[in-house]
PDB file of C-alpha atoms in Angstrom:
ATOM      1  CA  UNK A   1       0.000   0.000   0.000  1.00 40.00           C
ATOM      2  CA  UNK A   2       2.919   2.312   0.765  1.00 39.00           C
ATOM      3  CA  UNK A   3       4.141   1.643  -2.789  1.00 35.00           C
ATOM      4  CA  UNK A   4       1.549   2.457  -4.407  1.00 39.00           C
ATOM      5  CA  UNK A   5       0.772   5.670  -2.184  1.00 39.00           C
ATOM      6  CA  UNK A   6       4.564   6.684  -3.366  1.00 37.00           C
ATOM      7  CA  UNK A   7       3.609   6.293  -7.004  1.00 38.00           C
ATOM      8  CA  UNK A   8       0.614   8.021  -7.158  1.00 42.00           C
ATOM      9  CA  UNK A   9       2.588  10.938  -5.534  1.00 43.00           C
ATOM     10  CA  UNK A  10       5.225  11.003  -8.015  1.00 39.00           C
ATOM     11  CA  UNK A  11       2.814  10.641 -11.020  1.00 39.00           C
ATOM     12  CA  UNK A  12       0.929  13.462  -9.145  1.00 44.00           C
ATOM     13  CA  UNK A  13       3.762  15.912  -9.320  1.00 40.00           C
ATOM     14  CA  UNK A  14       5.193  15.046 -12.258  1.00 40.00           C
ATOM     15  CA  UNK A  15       1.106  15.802 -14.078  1.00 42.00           C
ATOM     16  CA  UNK A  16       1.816  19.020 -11.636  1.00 40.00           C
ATOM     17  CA  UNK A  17       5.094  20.208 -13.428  1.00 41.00           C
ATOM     18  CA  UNK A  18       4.088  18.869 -16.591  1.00 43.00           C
ATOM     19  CA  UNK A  19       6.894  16.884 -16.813  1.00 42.00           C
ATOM     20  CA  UNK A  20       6.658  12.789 -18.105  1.00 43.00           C
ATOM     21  CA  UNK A  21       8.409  10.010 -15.692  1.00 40.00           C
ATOM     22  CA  UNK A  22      11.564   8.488 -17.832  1.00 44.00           C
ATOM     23  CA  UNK A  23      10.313   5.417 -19.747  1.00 46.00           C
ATOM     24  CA  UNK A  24      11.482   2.248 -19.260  1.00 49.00           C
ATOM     25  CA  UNK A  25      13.563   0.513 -21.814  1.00 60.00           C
ATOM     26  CA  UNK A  26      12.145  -1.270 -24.247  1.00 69.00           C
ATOM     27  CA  UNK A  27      12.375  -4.900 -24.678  1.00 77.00           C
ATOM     28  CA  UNK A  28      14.436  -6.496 -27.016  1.00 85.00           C
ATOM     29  CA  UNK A  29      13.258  -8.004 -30.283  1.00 90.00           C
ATOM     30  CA  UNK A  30      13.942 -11.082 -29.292  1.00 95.00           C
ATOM     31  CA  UNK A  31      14.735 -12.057 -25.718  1.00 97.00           C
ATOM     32  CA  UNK A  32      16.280 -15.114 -23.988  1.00 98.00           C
ATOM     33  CA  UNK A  33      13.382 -16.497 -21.840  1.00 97.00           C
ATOM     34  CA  UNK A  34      15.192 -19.505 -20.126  1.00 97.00           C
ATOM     35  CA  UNK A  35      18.471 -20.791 -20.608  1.00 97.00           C
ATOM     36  CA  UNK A  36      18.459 -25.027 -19.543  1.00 96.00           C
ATOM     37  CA  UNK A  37      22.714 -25.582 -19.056  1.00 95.00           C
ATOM     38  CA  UNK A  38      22.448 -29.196 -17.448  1.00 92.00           C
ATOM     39  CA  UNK A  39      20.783 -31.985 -18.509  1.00 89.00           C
ATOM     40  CA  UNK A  40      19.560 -34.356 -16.130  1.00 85.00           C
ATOM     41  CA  UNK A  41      21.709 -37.404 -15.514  1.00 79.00           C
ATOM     42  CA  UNK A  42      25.276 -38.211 -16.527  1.00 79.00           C
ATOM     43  CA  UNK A  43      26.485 -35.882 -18.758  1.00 82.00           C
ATOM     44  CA  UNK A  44      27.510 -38.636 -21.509  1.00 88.00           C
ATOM     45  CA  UNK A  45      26.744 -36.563 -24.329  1.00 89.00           C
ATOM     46  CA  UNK A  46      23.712 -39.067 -25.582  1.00 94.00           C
ATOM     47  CA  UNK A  47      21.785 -36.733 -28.204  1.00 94.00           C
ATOM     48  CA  UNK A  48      18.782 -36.935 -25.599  1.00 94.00           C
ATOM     49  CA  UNK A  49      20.981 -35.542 -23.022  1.00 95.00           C
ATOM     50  CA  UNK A  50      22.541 -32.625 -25.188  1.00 97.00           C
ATOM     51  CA  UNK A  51      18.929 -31.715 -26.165  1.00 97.00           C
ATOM     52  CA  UNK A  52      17.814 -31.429 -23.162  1.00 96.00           C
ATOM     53  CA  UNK A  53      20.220 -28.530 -22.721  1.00 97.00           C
ATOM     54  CA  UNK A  54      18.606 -25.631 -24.588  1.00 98.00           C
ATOM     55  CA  UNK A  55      17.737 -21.931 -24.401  1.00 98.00           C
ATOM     56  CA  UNK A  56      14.337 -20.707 -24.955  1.00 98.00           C
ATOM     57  CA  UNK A  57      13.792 -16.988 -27.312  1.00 98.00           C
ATOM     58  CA  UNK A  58      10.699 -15.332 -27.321  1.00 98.00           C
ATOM     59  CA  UNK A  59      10.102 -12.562 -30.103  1.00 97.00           C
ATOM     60  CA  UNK A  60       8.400  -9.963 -28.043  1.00 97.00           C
ATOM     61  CA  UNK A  61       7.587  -7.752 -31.094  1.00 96.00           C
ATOM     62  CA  UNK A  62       3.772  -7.405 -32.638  1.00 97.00           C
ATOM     63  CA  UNK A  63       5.335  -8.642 -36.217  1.00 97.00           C
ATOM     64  CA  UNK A  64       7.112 -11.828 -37.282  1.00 96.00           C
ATOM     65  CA  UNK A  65      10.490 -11.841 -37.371  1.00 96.00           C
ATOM     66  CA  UNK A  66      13.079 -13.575 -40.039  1.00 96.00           C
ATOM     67  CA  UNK A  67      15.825 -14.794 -38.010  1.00 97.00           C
ATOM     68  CA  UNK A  68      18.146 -15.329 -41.134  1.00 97.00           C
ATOM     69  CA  UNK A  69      21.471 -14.673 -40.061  1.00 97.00           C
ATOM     70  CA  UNK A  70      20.537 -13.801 -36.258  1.00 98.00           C
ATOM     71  CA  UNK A  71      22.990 -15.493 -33.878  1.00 98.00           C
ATOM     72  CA  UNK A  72      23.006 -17.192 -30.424  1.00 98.00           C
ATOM     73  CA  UNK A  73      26.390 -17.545 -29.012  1.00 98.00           C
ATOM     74  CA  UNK A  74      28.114 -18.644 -25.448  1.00 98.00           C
ATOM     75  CA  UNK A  75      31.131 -16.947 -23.457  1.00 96.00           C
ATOM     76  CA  UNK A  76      33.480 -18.789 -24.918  1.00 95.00           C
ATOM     77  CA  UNK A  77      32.565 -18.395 -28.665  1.00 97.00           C
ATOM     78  CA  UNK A  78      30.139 -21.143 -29.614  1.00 97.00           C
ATOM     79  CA  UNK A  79      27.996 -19.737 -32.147  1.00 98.00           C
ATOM     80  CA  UNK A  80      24.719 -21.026 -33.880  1.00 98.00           C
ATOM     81  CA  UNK A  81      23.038 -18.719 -36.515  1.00 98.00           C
ATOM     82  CA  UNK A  82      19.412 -19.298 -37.527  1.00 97.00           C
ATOM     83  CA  UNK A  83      18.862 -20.247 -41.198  1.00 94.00           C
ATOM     84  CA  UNK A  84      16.938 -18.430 -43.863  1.00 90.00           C
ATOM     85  CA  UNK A  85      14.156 -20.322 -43.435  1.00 90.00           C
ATOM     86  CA  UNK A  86      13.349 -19.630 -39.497  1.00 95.00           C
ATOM     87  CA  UNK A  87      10.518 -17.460 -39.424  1.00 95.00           C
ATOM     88  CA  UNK A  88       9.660 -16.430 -35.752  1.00 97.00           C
ATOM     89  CA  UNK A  89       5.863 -15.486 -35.405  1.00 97.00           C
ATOM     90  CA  UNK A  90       4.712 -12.022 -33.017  1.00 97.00           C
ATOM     91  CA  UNK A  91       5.022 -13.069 -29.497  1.00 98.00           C
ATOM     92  CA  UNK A  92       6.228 -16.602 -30.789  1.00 98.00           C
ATOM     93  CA  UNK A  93       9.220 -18.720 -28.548  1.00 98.00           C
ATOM     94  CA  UNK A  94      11.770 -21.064 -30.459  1.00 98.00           C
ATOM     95  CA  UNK A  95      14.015 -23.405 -28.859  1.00 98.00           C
ATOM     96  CA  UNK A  96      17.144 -24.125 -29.409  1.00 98.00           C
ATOM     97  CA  UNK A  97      18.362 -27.465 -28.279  1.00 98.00           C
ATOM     98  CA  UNK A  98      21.990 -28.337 -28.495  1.00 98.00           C
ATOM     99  CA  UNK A  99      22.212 -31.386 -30.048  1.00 97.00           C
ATOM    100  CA  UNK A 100      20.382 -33.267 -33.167  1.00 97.00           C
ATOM    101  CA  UNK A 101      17.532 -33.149 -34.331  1.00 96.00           C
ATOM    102  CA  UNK A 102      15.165 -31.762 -37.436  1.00 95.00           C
ATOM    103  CA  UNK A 103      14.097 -27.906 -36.968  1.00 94.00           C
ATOM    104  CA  UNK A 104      10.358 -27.165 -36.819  1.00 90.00           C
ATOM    105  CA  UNK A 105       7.083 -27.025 -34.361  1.00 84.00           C
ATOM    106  CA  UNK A 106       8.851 -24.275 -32.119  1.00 95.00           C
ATOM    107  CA  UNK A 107      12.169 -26.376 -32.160  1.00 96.00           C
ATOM    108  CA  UNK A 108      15.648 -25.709 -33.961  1.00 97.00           C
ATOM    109  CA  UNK A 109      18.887 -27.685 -33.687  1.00 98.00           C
ATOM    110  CA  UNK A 110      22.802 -26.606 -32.969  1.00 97.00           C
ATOM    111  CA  UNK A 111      23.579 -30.311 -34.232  1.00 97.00           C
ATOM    112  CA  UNK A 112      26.562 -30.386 -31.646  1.00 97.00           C
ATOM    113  CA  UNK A 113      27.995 -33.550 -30.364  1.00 96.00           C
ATOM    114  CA  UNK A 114      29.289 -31.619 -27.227  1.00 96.00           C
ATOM    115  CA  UNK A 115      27.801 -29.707 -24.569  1.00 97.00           C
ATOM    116  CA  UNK A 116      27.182 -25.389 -24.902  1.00 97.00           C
ATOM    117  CA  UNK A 117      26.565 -23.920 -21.911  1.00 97.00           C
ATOM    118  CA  UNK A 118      28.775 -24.602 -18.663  1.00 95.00           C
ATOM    119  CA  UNK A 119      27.169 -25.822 -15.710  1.00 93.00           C
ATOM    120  CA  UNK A 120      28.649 -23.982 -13.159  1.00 94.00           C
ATOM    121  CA  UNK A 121      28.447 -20.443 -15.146  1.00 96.00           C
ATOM    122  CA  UNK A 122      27.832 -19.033 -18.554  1.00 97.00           C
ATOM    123  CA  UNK A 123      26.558 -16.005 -20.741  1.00 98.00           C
ATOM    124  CA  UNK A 124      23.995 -16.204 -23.423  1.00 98.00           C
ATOM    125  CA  UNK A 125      24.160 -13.610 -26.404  1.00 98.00           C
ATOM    126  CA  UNK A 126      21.623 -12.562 -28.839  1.00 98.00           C
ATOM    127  CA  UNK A 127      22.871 -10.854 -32.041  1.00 98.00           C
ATOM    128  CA  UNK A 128      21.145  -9.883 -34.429  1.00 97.00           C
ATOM    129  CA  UNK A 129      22.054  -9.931 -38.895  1.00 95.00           C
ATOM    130  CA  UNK A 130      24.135  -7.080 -38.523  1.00 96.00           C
ATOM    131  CA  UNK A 131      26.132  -8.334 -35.382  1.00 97.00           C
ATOM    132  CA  UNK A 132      24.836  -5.825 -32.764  1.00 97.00           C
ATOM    133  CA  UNK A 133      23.978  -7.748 -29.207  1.00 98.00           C
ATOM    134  CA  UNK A 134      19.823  -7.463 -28.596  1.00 97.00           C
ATOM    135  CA  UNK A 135      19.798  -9.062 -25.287  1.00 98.00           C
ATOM    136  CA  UNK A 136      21.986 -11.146 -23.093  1.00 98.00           C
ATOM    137  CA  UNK A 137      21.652 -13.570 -20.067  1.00 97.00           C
ATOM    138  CA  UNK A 138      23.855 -14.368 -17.300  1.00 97.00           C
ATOM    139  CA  UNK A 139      24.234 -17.148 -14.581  1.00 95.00           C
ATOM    140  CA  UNK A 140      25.806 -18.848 -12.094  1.00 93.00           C
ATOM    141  CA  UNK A 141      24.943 -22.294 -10.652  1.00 86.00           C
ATOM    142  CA  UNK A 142      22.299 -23.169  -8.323  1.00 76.00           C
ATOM    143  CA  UNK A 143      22.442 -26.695  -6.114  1.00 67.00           C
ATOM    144  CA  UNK A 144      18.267 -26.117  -6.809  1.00 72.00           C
ATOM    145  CA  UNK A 145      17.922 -25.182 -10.707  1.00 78.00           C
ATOM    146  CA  UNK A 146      19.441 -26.797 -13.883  1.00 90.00           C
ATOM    147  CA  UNK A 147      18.039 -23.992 -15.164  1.00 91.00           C
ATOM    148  CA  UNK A 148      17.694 -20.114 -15.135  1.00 92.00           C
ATOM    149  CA  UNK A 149      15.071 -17.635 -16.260  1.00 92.00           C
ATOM    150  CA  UNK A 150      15.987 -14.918 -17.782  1.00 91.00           C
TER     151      UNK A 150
END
């Protein structure tokens, strides 16, 4: 209740002075949503254990967006760029899992026989065709999460 007492003061005086609050940054085009750095199990590198490692981008605009040439990478370099025909619908996610598989139904594939992201800490980077970074994601293990939301 105190909050909201505060804000209605602030937007109060600011109406008063005629003066706007600042605005808040505007999302990213597309945005990592969850990052999933260790599989369950053994990490044995079984294709069902490498795709179970995956990081999950949301396009947050009101258009689709064509993902040709957009990139995903890791801190140390790994890089995947989407293909020309990845066509990410308004307010759509896509998945990208690490290891094999056949793209399509919200789902594309690094094709990697090794693991991506580190499981005690790692940084995910969006870029997008012209190599500028859109959004990033950083984390450090938890003994209670394989995973982090981003």
């Amino acid at each position: 209740m105190r909050l909201a007492s505060t804000l209605a003061a602030l937007l109060a005086t600011a109406a008063t002075l005629g003066t706007a609050l600042p605005a808040q940054a505007a999302a990213p085009a597309l945005q990592i949503v969850k990052i999933s750095y260790d599989s369950p199990g053994a990490d044995r590198r079984s294709n069902s254990s490498l795709n179970a490692e995956y990081i999950i981008l949301l396009n947050t605009t009101g258009k689709a967006v064509a993902l040709e040439g957009w990139s995903v990478r890791d801190k140390t370099g790994y890089t995947y760029e989407f293909g020309a025909d990845v066509l990410l619908g308004a307010k759509k996610r896509i998945t990208l899992r690490t290891g094999q598989g056949s793209d399509g139904s919200g789902s594309v594939y690094w094709n990697r026989k090794q693991y991506v992201w580190n499981n005690d800490q790692d940084t995910a980077y969006v870029l997008n065709r012209s190599g500028k970074l859109v959004d990033s994601c950083s984390y450090k293990a938890r003994s209670t999460s394989a995973s982090v939301t981003c």
